[in-house]
Amino acid sequence: MKSLLSKISHSLFHHLTWKGYWEPLVQRFKPAWRDGLFRAQITSATYLNPNTLQILLSPEKKWPVHLAGQHVSLTLEINGRLTTRVFTIASGASTRALENELRLIIRIKEQGALTPHLPTLSPGQWVNISPPMGRFALREDKDILMIAGGSGITPFIAMLEDYTSKHAAKHSSNDCNEHHSSQASMKPNIHLLYYAKQGEHLLIDELSNISSKLPNFAFRLLTKANDGDVERYLPEFNSYEWMVCGPLSLYGPVSKNALANNISLESEHFTALLPTVFDSSEEEQTFLIQHDDKVLHVNNQQSLLTQLQQANVSVNYGCGMGICHQCQCVKKQGIVRDMRTGELSDNAEELIQLCVSQAITNLELQS
Ligand code: FES
């Protein structure tokens, strides 16, 4: 029934869904209400350093519980147009439960489509967010080496926040218990190697605070200029599982070492920019697409959903016509064409719908 109403709405009123038709009306009572998205209210937007903004926002109650390490898309209306970018949530589910607050820590890019507008957000303003997404999560049964570069500290601070809230109290009560083995309370070990430029490490006070509460957690603040490459520190953690979040220049050597030593590696990395020169003609062309761990070829004639299905890649989907949003995934890099409007995306990270998107350049996608 819902989909029938949406089809009628699409053809008669040029709205993608029936609910979308009522958006302007509902927005009179619920600012920023949009079909398919959640609302969140800005609590504060403050600079952590000249290029990095911390945004606290309070999601509406029905926003799902997230897992520390997941990301979310943030949508703002800028000059009458909706602009969406994806950011890691830099706070844990424990803070959401206590204070109903999410934190985003965002590097402002001067030429960016969305980030230069973020400093103007004011307390009380409503924005839209997606449900939490992603599978980058902390395992608690293994010794873990976290490797962060720059703003790649954000998923780790969320994981450490939740880990501390779960285990710090237990640890201090264990300290008082003479019968408890101190070794047992110290497991698993978590070690963080955090690379940034001199003076640009973020959240140092929070990391110190966590390490004072958790004796099994330690961190090192490193700069490439003073401390050298990450490879010199990796061998001492060969018995740990590794997690890395940062630029390709950090991910590259870490993944090479993990492979060489048969070490389990979880990663979130920002890849180098693909060339922004592209041919938007409709002549058939083939591109490479990285979807999670798989690499395959796609053309610019069929939708990404069709081609992923033909390649037996498991993807969620529903209506197949851009209405239900079930095929939504994160485009990390690359340019796609919206098959409904012909509109081209930019090269940045954003949410796309696979069933109505065609590749225009090589792409990196994350489900
Ligand atoms: S929007 Fe429904 S499957 Fe793509």
mmCIF file of C-alpha atoms and ligand atoms in Angstrom:
data_model
loop_
_atom_site.group_PDB
_atom_site.id
_atom_site.type_symbol
_atom_site.label_atom_id
_atom_site.label_comp_id
_atom_site.label_asym_id
_atom_site.label_seq_id
_atom_site.Cartn_x
_atom_site.Cartn_y
_atom_site.Cartn_z
ATOM 1 C CA MET A 1 0.000 0.000 0.000
ATOM 2 C CA LYS A 2 2.822 2.336 1.026
ATOM 3 C CA SER A 3 4.651 1.679 -2.209
ATOM 4 C CA LEU A 4 1.452 2.197 -4.267
ATOM 5 C CA LEU A 5 0.937 5.594 -2.573
ATOM 6 C CA SER A 6 4.568 6.449 -3.256
ATOM 7 C CA LYS A 7 4.213 5.550 -6.947
ATOM 8 C CA ILE A 8 1.091 7.739 -7.213
ATOM 9 C CA SER A 9 2.903 10.522 -5.372
ATOM 10 C CA HIS A 10 5.868 10.200 -7.733
ATOM 11 C CA SER A 11 3.834 10.492 -10.898
ATOM 12 C CA LEU A 12 1.253 13.070 -9.748
ATOM 13 C CA PHE A 13 3.166 15.292 -7.346
ATOM 14 C CA HIS A 14 6.813 14.648 -8.334
ATOM 15 C CA HIS A 15 7.707 13.553 -4.829
ATOM 16 C CA LEU A 16 9.610 10.310 -4.369
ATOM 17 C CA THR A 17 7.347 9.072 -1.576
ATOM 18 C CA TRP A 18 3.859 9.755 -0.327
ATOM 19 C CA LYS A 19 5.257 11.036 2.962
ATOM 20 C CA GLY A 20 7.595 13.359 1.037
ATOM 21 C CA TYR A 21 4.544 15.167 -0.370
ATOM 22 C CA TRP A 22 3.654 16.278 3.151
ATOM 23 C CA GLU A 23 7.158 17.454 4.086
ATOM 24 C CA PRO A 24 6.562 21.224 3.815
ATOM 25 C CA LEU A 25 3.426 20.906 5.942
ATOM 26 C CA VAL A 26 5.019 18.743 8.641
ATOM 27 C CA GLN A 27 8.065 21.021 8.760
ATOM 28 C CA ARG A 28 5.845 23.806 10.098
ATOM 29 C CA PHE A 29 5.465 21.789 13.292
ATOM 30 C CA LYS A 30 8.693 19.758 13.172
ATOM 31 C CA PRO A 31 11.566 21.779 11.719
ATOM 32 C CA ALA A 32 13.824 19.814 9.319
ATOM 33 C CA TRP A 33 11.469 16.831 9.264
ATOM 34 C CA ARG A 34 12.296 14.752 6.190
ATOM 35 C CA ASP A 35 11.015 11.421 5.031
ATOM 36 C CA GLY A 36 13.642 8.681 5.442
ATOM 37 C CA LEU A 37 15.920 10.694 7.763
ATOM 38 C CA PHE A 38 16.115 11.301 11.509
ATOM 39 C CA ARG A 39 16.182 14.730 13.114
ATOM 40 C CA ALA A 40 18.821 15.939 15.564
ATOM 41 C CA GLN A 41 19.167 19.246 17.394
ATOM 42 C CA ILE A 42 22.492 21.062 17.641
ATOM 43 C CA THR A 43 23.702 21.520 21.228
ATOM 44 C CA SER A 44 26.983 23.256 20.426
ATOM 45 C CA ALA A 45 29.610 23.747 17.729
ATOM 46 C CA THR A 46 33.052 24.671 19.063
ATOM 47 C CA TYR A 47 36.549 24.678 17.612
ATOM 48 C CA LEU A 48 39.080 22.187 19.050
ATOM 49 C CA ASN A 49 41.803 23.818 16.958
ATOM 50 C CA PRO A 50 41.728 26.282 14.026
ATOM 51 C CA ASN A 51 40.708 23.549 11.526
ATOM 52 C CA THR A 52 38.690 21.145 13.620
ATOM 53 C CA LEU A 53 35.158 21.570 14.880
ATOM 54 C CA GLN A 54 33.426 19.599 17.605
ATOM 55 C CA ILE A 55 29.663 19.365 17.134
ATOM 56 C CA LEU A 56 27.395 18.031 19.860
ATOM 57 C CA LEU A 57 23.917 17.084 18.813
ATOM 58 C CA SER A 58 20.930 15.524 20.404
ATOM 59 C CA PRO A 59 19.136 12.967 18.185
ATOM 60 C CA GLU A 60 15.411 12.403 18.372
ATOM 61 C CA LYS A 61 14.428 9.553 20.707
ATOM 62 C CA LYS A 62 13.720 6.980 17.993
ATOM 63 C CA TRP A 63 17.272 7.220 16.573
ATOM 64 C CA PRO A 64 18.693 3.678 17.047
ATOM 65 C CA VAL A 65 21.367 2.742 19.589
ATOM 66 C CA HIS A 66 24.742 2.915 17.843
ATOM 67 C CA LEU A 67 27.868 0.846 18.206
ATOM 68 C CA ALA A 68 31.045 2.785 19.045
ATOM 69 C CA GLY A 69 33.051 3.055 15.805
ATOM 70 C CA GLN A 70 30.028 3.506 13.518
ATOM 71 C CA HIS A 71 29.411 6.551 11.326
ATOM 72 C CA VAL A 72 26.411 8.650 10.394
ATOM 73 C CA SER A 73 25.490 10.944 7.526
ATOM 74 C CA LEU A 74 24.732 14.575 8.332
ATOM 75 C CA THR A 75 22.407 16.510 6.003
ATOM 76 C CA LEU A 76 22.080 20.298 5.934
ATOM 77 C CA GLU A 77 20.014 22.517 3.697
ATOM 78 C CA ILE A 78 22.516 24.881 2.087
ATOM 79 C CA ASN A 79 21.205 27.548 -0.299
ATOM 80 C CA GLY A 80 17.983 25.589 -0.715
ATOM 81 C CA ARG A 81 19.756 22.349 -1.561
ATOM 82 C CA LEU A 82 20.253 19.314 0.681
ATOM 83 C CA THR A 83 23.939 18.438 1.143
ATOM 84 C CA THR A 84 25.033 15.256 2.889
ATOM 85 C CA ARG A 85 28.398 14.057 4.177
ATOM 86 C CA VAL A 86 29.360 11.086 6.325
ATOM 87 C CA PHE A 87 31.225 11.393 9.637
ATOM 88 C CA THR A 88 32.366 8.983 12.324
ATOM 89 C CA ILE A 89 30.537 9.333 15.626
ATOM 90 C CA ALA A 90 33.151 10.403 18.175
ATOM 91 C CA SER A 91 31.174 9.344 21.231
ATOM 92 C CA GLY A 92 29.912 6.064 22.583
ATOM 93 C CA ALA A 93 26.476 4.631 23.201
ATOM 94 C CA SER A 94 27.076 5.276 26.925
ATOM 95 C CA THR A 95 27.044 9.066 26.376
ATOM 96 C CA ARG A 96 23.920 8.788 24.263
ATOM 97 C CA ALA A 97 22.236 6.785 27.037
ATOM 98 C CA LEU A 98 23.293 9.240 29.772
ATOM 99 C CA GLU A 99 23.018 12.588 28.033
ATOM 100 C CA ASN A 100 21.203 11.849 24.763
ATOM 101 C CA GLU A 101 24.144 13.384 22.965
ATOM 102 C CA LEU A 102 26.252 12.472 19.940
ATOM 103 C CA ARG A 103 29.587 14.046 19.137
ATOM 104 C CA LEU A 104 31.074 14.646 15.699
ATOM 105 C CA ILE A 105 34.644 15.897 15.289
ATOM 106 C CA ILE A 106 35.081 17.334 11.829
ATOM 107 C CA ARG A 107 38.008 18.791 9.946
ATOM 108 C CA ILE A 108 36.837 21.883 8.085
ATOM 109 C CA LYS A 109 37.805 21.759 4.403
ATOM 110 C CA GLU A 110 37.929 25.247 2.905
ATOM 111 C CA GLN A 111 36.687 24.038 -0.491
ATOM 112 C CA GLY A 112 34.238 21.512 0.947
ATOM 113 C CA ALA A 113 30.563 21.508 0.013
ATOM 114 C CA LEU A 114 29.365 21.085 3.610
ATOM 115 C CA THR A 115 32.080 21.535 6.219
ATOM 116 C CA PRO A 116 32.647 25.328 5.728
ATOM 117 C CA HIS A 117 28.980 25.810 6.706
ATOM 118 C CA LEU A 118 29.238 23.860 9.956
ATOM 119 C CA PRO A 119 30.724 26.644 12.136
ATOM 120 C CA THR A 120 27.537 28.661 11.569
ATOM 121 C CA LEU A 121 25.356 26.011 13.206
ATOM 122 C CA SER A 122 23.761 27.379 16.332
ATOM 123 C CA PRO A 123 22.351 25.703 19.448
ATOM 124 C CA GLY A 124 18.743 24.640 18.949
ATOM 125 C CA GLN A 125 19.038 24.336 15.175
ATOM 126 C CA TRP A 126 17.670 21.119 13.648
ATOM 127 C CA VAL A 127 19.607 19.007 11.151
ATOM 128 C CA ASN A 128 19.054 15.551 9.628
ATOM 129 C CA ILE A 129 21.057 12.417 10.309
ATOM 130 C CA SER A 130 20.929 8.858 8.987
ATOM 131 C CA PRO A 131 20.750 5.749 11.149
ATOM 132 C CA PRO A 132 24.189 4.631 12.405
ATOM 133 C CA MET A 133 26.157 2.634 9.826
ATOM 134 C CA GLY A 134 29.320 0.553 9.589
ATOM 135 C CA ARG A 135 30.992 -2.440 11.156
ATOM 136 C CA PHE A 136 34.201 -0.986 12.631
ATOM 137 C CA ALA A 137 33.826 -2.154 16.219
ATOM 138 C CA LEU A 138 36.042 -3.128 19.165
ATOM 139 C CA ARG A 139 36.502 -6.790 20.049
ATOM 140 C CA GLU A 140 36.903 -7.224 23.778
ATOM 141 C CA ASP A 141 38.345 -10.726 23.810
ATOM 142 C CA LYS A 142 41.736 -9.951 22.218
ATOM 143 C CA ASP A 143 44.679 -7.674 22.823
ATOM 144 C CA ILE A 144 44.112 -4.764 20.476
ATOM 145 C CA LEU A 145 46.488 -2.330 18.818
ATOM 146 C CA MET A 146 44.668 0.819 17.661
ATOM 147 C CA ILE A 147 46.507 2.925 15.080
ATOM 148 C CA ALA A 148 45.037 6.377 14.429
ATOM 149 C CA GLY A 149 46.063 9.152 12.068
ATOM 150 C CA GLY A 150 44.802 12.733 12.547
ATOM 151 C CA SER A 151 41.022 12.811 12.827
ATOM 152 C CA GLY A 152 41.112 8.989 12.627
ATOM 153 C CA ILE A 153 41.114 9.118 16.429
ATOM 154 C CA THR A 154 37.307 9.579 16.395
ATOM 155 C CA PRO A 155 36.115 5.930 16.250
ATOM 156 C CA PHE A 156 38.720 4.925 18.825
ATOM 157 C CA ILE A 157 37.710 7.592 21.335
ATOM 158 C CA ALA A 158 34.103 6.362 21.014
ATOM 159 C CA MET A 159 35.193 2.745 21.595
ATOM 160 C CA LEU A 160 37.384 3.708 24.554
ATOM 161 C CA GLU A 161 34.587 5.778 26.059
ATOM 162 C CA ASP A 162 32.197 2.822 25.989
ATOM 163 C CA TYR A 163 34.879 0.384 27.109
ATOM 164 C CA THR A 164 35.729 2.647 30.077
ATOM 165 C CA SER A 165 32.134 3.083 31.094
ATOM 166 C CA LYS A 166 31.699 -0.696 31.058
ATOM 167 C CA HIS A 167 34.969 -1.754 32.693
ATOM 168 C CA ALA A 168 36.450 1.076 34.798
ATOM 169 C CA ALA A 169 34.109 0.555 37.759
ATOM 170 C CA LYS A 170 34.681 -3.201 37.559
ATOM 171 C CA HIS A 171 38.425 -2.634 37.585
ATOM 172 C CA SER A 172 38.416 -0.427 40.690
ATOM 173 C CA SER A 173 36.260 -2.917 42.588
ATOM 174 C CA ASN A 174 38.674 -5.659 41.504
ATOM 175 C CA ASP A 175 41.520 -3.591 42.984
ATOM 176 C CA CYS A 176 39.839 -3.951 46.397
ATOM 177 C CA ASN A 177 39.319 -7.664 45.980
ATOM 178 C CA GLU A 178 42.380 -9.472 47.309
ATOM 179 C CA HIS A 179 41.253 -12.772 45.841
ATOM 180 C CA HIS A 180 41.065 -11.490 42.317
ATOM 181 C CA SER A 181 43.997 -12.051 40.054
ATOM 182 C CA SER A 182 45.304 -8.656 38.955
ATOM 183 C CA GLN A 183 46.393 -10.300 35.686
ATOM 184 C CA ALA A 184 42.813 -11.229 34.874
ATOM 185 C CA SER A 185 41.606 -7.672 35.466
ATOM 186 C CA MET A 186 44.302 -6.373 33.118
ATOM 187 C CA LYS A 187 43.076 -8.273 30.026
ATOM 188 C CA PRO A 188 42.776 -7.569 27.187
ATOM 189 C CA ASN A 189 45.507 -4.997 26.589
ATOM 190 C CA ILE A 190 44.634 -2.032 24.419
ATOM 191 C CA HIS A 191 47.418 0.099 23.025
ATOM 192 C CA LEU A 192 46.940 3.189 20.861
ATOM 193 C CA LEU A 193 49.545 4.611 18.477
ATOM 194 C CA TYR A 194 48.275 8.070 17.529
ATOM 195 C CA TYR A 195 49.965 9.931 14.677
ATOM 196 C CA ALA A 196 49.301 13.599 13.932
ATOM 197 C CA LYS A 197 51.294 16.674 13.002
ATOM 198 C CA GLN A 198 53.135 18.373 15.853
ATOM 199 C CA GLY A 199 50.588 20.188 18.046
ATOM 200 C CA GLU A 200 47.566 18.703 16.214
ATOM 201 C CA HIS A 201 46.788 15.650 18.352
ATOM 202 C CA LEU A 202 43.146 15.827 19.424
ATOM 203 C CA LEU A 203 41.486 14.858 22.728
ATOM 204 C CA ILE A 204 44.734 14.329 24.650
ATOM 205 C CA ASP A 205 43.071 15.085 28.006
ATOM 206 C CA GLU A 206 40.392 12.485 27.352
ATOM 207 C CA LEU A 207 42.985 9.877 26.438
ATOM 208 C CA SER A 208 44.959 10.639 29.631
ATOM 209 C CA ASN A 209 41.787 10.407 31.670
ATOM 210 C CA ILE A 210 40.936 7.010 30.149
ATOM 211 C CA SER A 211 44.434 5.658 30.753
ATOM 212 C CA SER A 212 44.228 6.745 34.410
ATOM 213 C CA LYS A 213 41.033 4.699 34.781
ATOM 214 C CA LEU A 214 42.097 1.665 32.751
ATOM 215 C CA PRO A 215 45.500 0.156 33.575
ATOM 216 C CA ASN A 216 45.195 -2.103 30.513
ATOM 217 C CA PHE A 217 45.108 0.934 28.196
ATOM 218 C CA ALA A 218 48.158 2.922 27.099
ATOM 219 C CA PHE A 219 48.753 5.394 24.282
ATOM 220 C CA ARG A 220 51.605 7.116 22.512
ATOM 221 C CA LEU A 221 51.352 10.448 20.722
ATOM 222 C CA LEU A 222 53.606 10.277 17.686
ATOM 223 C CA THR A 223 54.659 12.559 14.869
ATOM 224 C CA LYS A 224 56.282 11.249 11.730
ATOM 225 C CA ALA A 225 58.882 14.025 11.855
ATOM 226 C CA ASN A 226 60.067 13.187 15.394
ATOM 227 C CA ASP A 227 59.216 9.524 15.827
ATOM 228 C CA GLY A 228 59.525 8.032 12.344
ATOM 229 C CA ASP A 229 57.202 5.670 10.478
ATOM 230 C CA VAL A 230 54.620 3.470 12.109
ATOM 231 C CA GLU A 231 56.464 0.352 10.896
ATOM 232 C CA ARG A 232 59.106 0.689 13.584
ATOM 233 C CA TYR A 233 56.467 0.302 16.350
ATOM 234 C CA LEU A 234 54.440 -2.546 14.850
ATOM 235 C CA PRO A 235 56.644 -5.591 15.621
ATOM 236 C CA GLU A 236 56.142 -5.270 19.384
ATOM 237 C CA PHE A 237 52.401 -5.818 18.789
ATOM 238 C CA ASN A 238 52.570 -8.886 16.547
ATOM 239 C CA SER A 239 50.537 -10.916 19.021
ATOM 240 C CA TYR A 240 47.721 -8.283 19.040
ATOM 241 C CA GLU A 241 44.830 -7.759 16.618
ATOM 242 C CA TRP A 242 45.213 -4.457 14.784
ATOM 243 C CA MET A 243 42.716 -1.707 13.966
ATOM 244 C CA VAL A 244 43.665 1.302 11.874
ATOM 245 C CA CYS A 245 41.816 4.508 11.062
ATOM 246 C CA GLY A 246 43.561 7.240 9.126
ATOM 247 C CA PRO A 247 44.865 8.287 5.732
ATOM 248 C CA LEU A 248 46.116 5.879 3.088
ATOM 249 C CA SER A 249 49.730 6.817 3.940
ATOM 250 C CA LEU A 250 49.164 5.230 7.371
ATOM 251 C CA TYR A 251 46.891 2.387 6.258
ATOM 252 C CA GLY A 252 49.307 1.258 3.503
ATOM 253 C CA PRO A 253 52.275 0.212 5.688
ATOM 254 C CA VAL A 254 50.009 -1.142 8.430
ATOM 255 C CA SER A 255 48.086 -3.399 6.019
ATOM 256 C CA LYS A 256 51.338 -4.539 4.350
ATOM 257 C CA ASN A 257 52.770 -5.563 7.755
ATOM 258 C CA ALA A 258 49.527 -7.199 8.845
ATOM 259 C CA LEU A 259 49.467 -9.285 5.675
ATOM 260 C CA ALA A 260 53.145 -10.248 5.968
ATOM 261 C CA ASN A 261 52.685 -11.378 9.579
ATOM 262 C CA ASN A 262 49.247 -12.914 9.200
ATOM 263 C CA ILE A 263 47.708 -10.469 11.686
ATOM 264 C CA SER A 264 43.993 -9.707 11.724
ATOM 265 C CA LEU A 265 43.365 -6.090 10.654
ATOM 266 C CA GLU A 266 40.182 -3.990 10.773
ATOM 267 C CA SER A 267 40.357 -0.677 8.995
ATOM 268 C CA GLU A 268 38.653 2.608 8.194
ATOM 269 C CA HIS A 269 40.870 4.600 5.882
ATOM 270 C CA PHE A 270 40.581 7.731 3.817
ATOM 271 C CA THR A 271 41.865 6.940 0.324
ATOM 272 C CA ALA A 272 43.826 9.335 -1.846
ATOM 273 C CA LEU A 273 41.628 11.504 -4.033
ATOM 274 C CA LEU A 274 40.739 9.997 -7.366
ATOM 275 C CA PRO A 275 41.370 12.238 -10.354
ATOM 276 C CA THR A 276 38.572 14.777 -10.587
ATOM 277 C CA VAL A 277 38.894 14.906 -14.378
ATOM 278 C CA PHE A 278 36.282 12.580 -15.788
ATOM 279 C CA ASP A 279 34.306 11.965 -18.934
ATOM 280 C CA SER A 280 30.597 12.371 -18.261
ATOM 281 C CA SER A 281 29.561 11.287 -21.790
ATOM 282 C CA GLU A 282 27.097 8.453 -22.058
ATOM 283 C CA GLU A 283 29.340 6.285 -24.236
ATOM 284 C CA GLU A 284 30.010 2.953 -22.588
ATOM 285 C CA GLN A 285 33.017 2.972 -20.277
ATOM 286 C CA THR A 286 34.260 0.580 -17.634
ATOM 287 C CA PHE A 287 35.445 1.479 -14.146
ATOM 288 C CA LEU A 288 36.901 -0.293 -11.153
ATOM 289 C CA ILE A 289 34.809 -0.433 -8.052
ATOM 290 C CA GLN A 290 35.934 -1.468 -4.605
ATOM 291 C CA HIS A 291 32.968 -2.651 -2.552
ATOM 292 C CA ASP A 292 34.053 -3.530 1.001
ATOM 293 C CA ASP A 293 36.775 -6.147 0.341
ATOM 294 C CA LYS A 294 35.868 -6.955 -3.264
ATOM 295 C CA VAL A 295 37.157 -5.278 -6.406
ATOM 296 C CA LEU A 296 35.169 -5.592 -9.633
ATOM 297 C CA HIS A 297 34.516 -3.900 -12.971
ATOM 298 C CA VAL A 298 31.324 -1.950 -13.636
ATOM 299 C CA ASN A 299 30.085 0.040 -16.632
ATOM 300 C CA ASN A 300 28.334 3.397 -16.816
ATOM 301 C CA GLN A 301 25.240 1.957 -18.527
ATOM 302 C CA GLN A 302 23.525 -0.015 -15.762
ATOM 303 C CA SER A 303 22.831 0.804 -12.122
ATOM 304 C CA LEU A 304 25.418 -0.155 -9.524
ATOM 305 C CA LEU A 305 22.790 -2.348 -7.839
ATOM 306 C CA THR A 306 22.207 -4.397 -11.005
ATOM 307 C CA GLN A 307 25.918 -4.894 -11.565
ATOM 308 C CA LEU A 308 26.676 -5.800 -7.952
ATOM 309 C CA GLN A 309 23.876 -8.369 -8.052
ATOM 310 C CA GLN A 310 25.207 -9.779 -11.331
ATOM 311 C CA ALA A 311 28.600 -10.159 -9.629
ATOM 312 C CA ASN A 312 26.918 -12.029 -6.725
ATOM 313 C CA VAL A 313 27.822 -9.313 -4.211
ATOM 314 C CA SER A 314 25.369 -9.420 -1.336
ATOM 315 C CA VAL A 315 23.586 -6.030 -1.054
ATOM 316 C CA ASN A 316 20.361 -4.884 0.553
ATOM 317 C CA TYR A 317 17.666 -3.559 -1.737
ATOM 318 C CA GLY A 318 13.916 -3.108 -1.891
ATOM 319 C CA CYS A 319 11.973 -1.177 -4.518
ATOM 320 C CA GLY A 320 14.775 -0.911 -7.091
ATOM 321 C CA MET A 321 13.551 2.563 -8.085
ATOM 322 C CA GLY A 322 15.026 5.010 -5.592
ATOM 323 C CA ILE A 323 12.133 5.116 -3.155
ATOM 324 C CA CYS A 324 12.741 2.850 -0.176
ATOM 325 C CA HIS A 325 16.424 3.749 0.569
ATOM 326 C CA GLN A 326 17.184 0.124 1.466
ATOM 327 C CA CYS A 327 20.036 -0.021 -1.060
ATOM 328 C CA GLN A 328 21.743 3.006 0.484
ATOM 329 C CA CYS A 329 25.514 2.705 1.038
ATOM 330 C CA VAL A 330 28.470 4.990 1.687
ATOM 331 C CA LYS A 331 30.420 6.181 -1.327
ATOM 332 C CA LYS A 332 33.869 6.846 0.107
ATOM 333 C CA GLN A 333 35.416 8.136 -3.136
ATOM 334 C CA GLY A 334 34.447 8.734 -6.731
ATOM 335 C CA ILE A 335 31.688 10.290 -8.813
ATOM 336 C CA VAL A 336 28.290 8.786 -9.613
ATOM 337 C CA ARG A 337 25.415 9.890 -11.835
ATOM 338 C CA ASP A 338 21.868 9.976 -10.485
ATOM 339 C CA MET A 339 19.958 8.024 -13.159
ATOM 340 C CA ARG A 340 16.718 9.886 -12.376
ATOM 341 C CA THR A 341 18.029 13.416 -12.815
ATOM 342 C CA GLY A 342 21.381 13.009 -14.588
ATOM 343 C CA GLU A 343 22.962 14.966 -11.729
ATOM 344 C CA LEU A 344 26.611 14.164 -10.949
ATOM 345 C CA SER A 345 27.833 13.815 -7.368
ATOM 346 C CA ASP A 346 31.124 15.287 -6.237
ATOM 347 C CA ASN A 347 34.127 13.199 -5.244
ATOM 348 C CA ALA A 348 33.580 13.289 -1.479
ATOM 349 C CA GLU A 349 32.198 10.742 0.951
ATOM 350 C CA GLU A 350 28.393 10.615 0.932
ATOM 351 C CA LEU A 351 25.397 8.300 0.947
ATOM 352 C CA ILE A 352 24.169 7.021 -2.404
ATOM 353 C CA GLN A 353 21.336 4.743 -3.509
ATOM 354 C CA LEU A 354 22.808 1.898 -5.548
ATOM 355 C CA CYS A 355 19.649 1.283 -7.579
ATOM 356 C CA VAL A 356 19.619 4.773 -9.125
ATOM 357 C CA SER A 357 23.380 5.436 -9.360
ATOM 358 C CA GLN A 358 25.802 4.764 -12.198
ATOM 359 C CA ALA A 359 29.594 4.954 -12.006
ATOM 360 C CA ILE A 360 31.297 7.877 -13.759
ATOM 361 C CA THR A 361 34.763 7.246 -12.276
ATOM 362 C CA ASN A 362 36.395 4.475 -10.265
ATOM 363 C CA LEU A 363 34.544 4.129 -6.960
ATOM 364 C CA GLU A 364 35.102 2.975 -3.417
ATOM 365 C CA LEU A 365 31.902 1.873 -1.664
ATOM 366 C CA GLN A 366 31.233 0.652 1.854
ATOM 367 C CA SER A 367 28.051 -1.195 2.779
HETATM 368 S S1 FES B 1 15.903 2.901 -3.037
HETATM 369 FE FE1 FES B 1 14.805 1.050 -2.920
HETATM 370 S S2 FES B 1 16.236 -0.376 -3.660
HETATM 371 FE FE2 FES B 1 17.236 1.487 -3.976
#
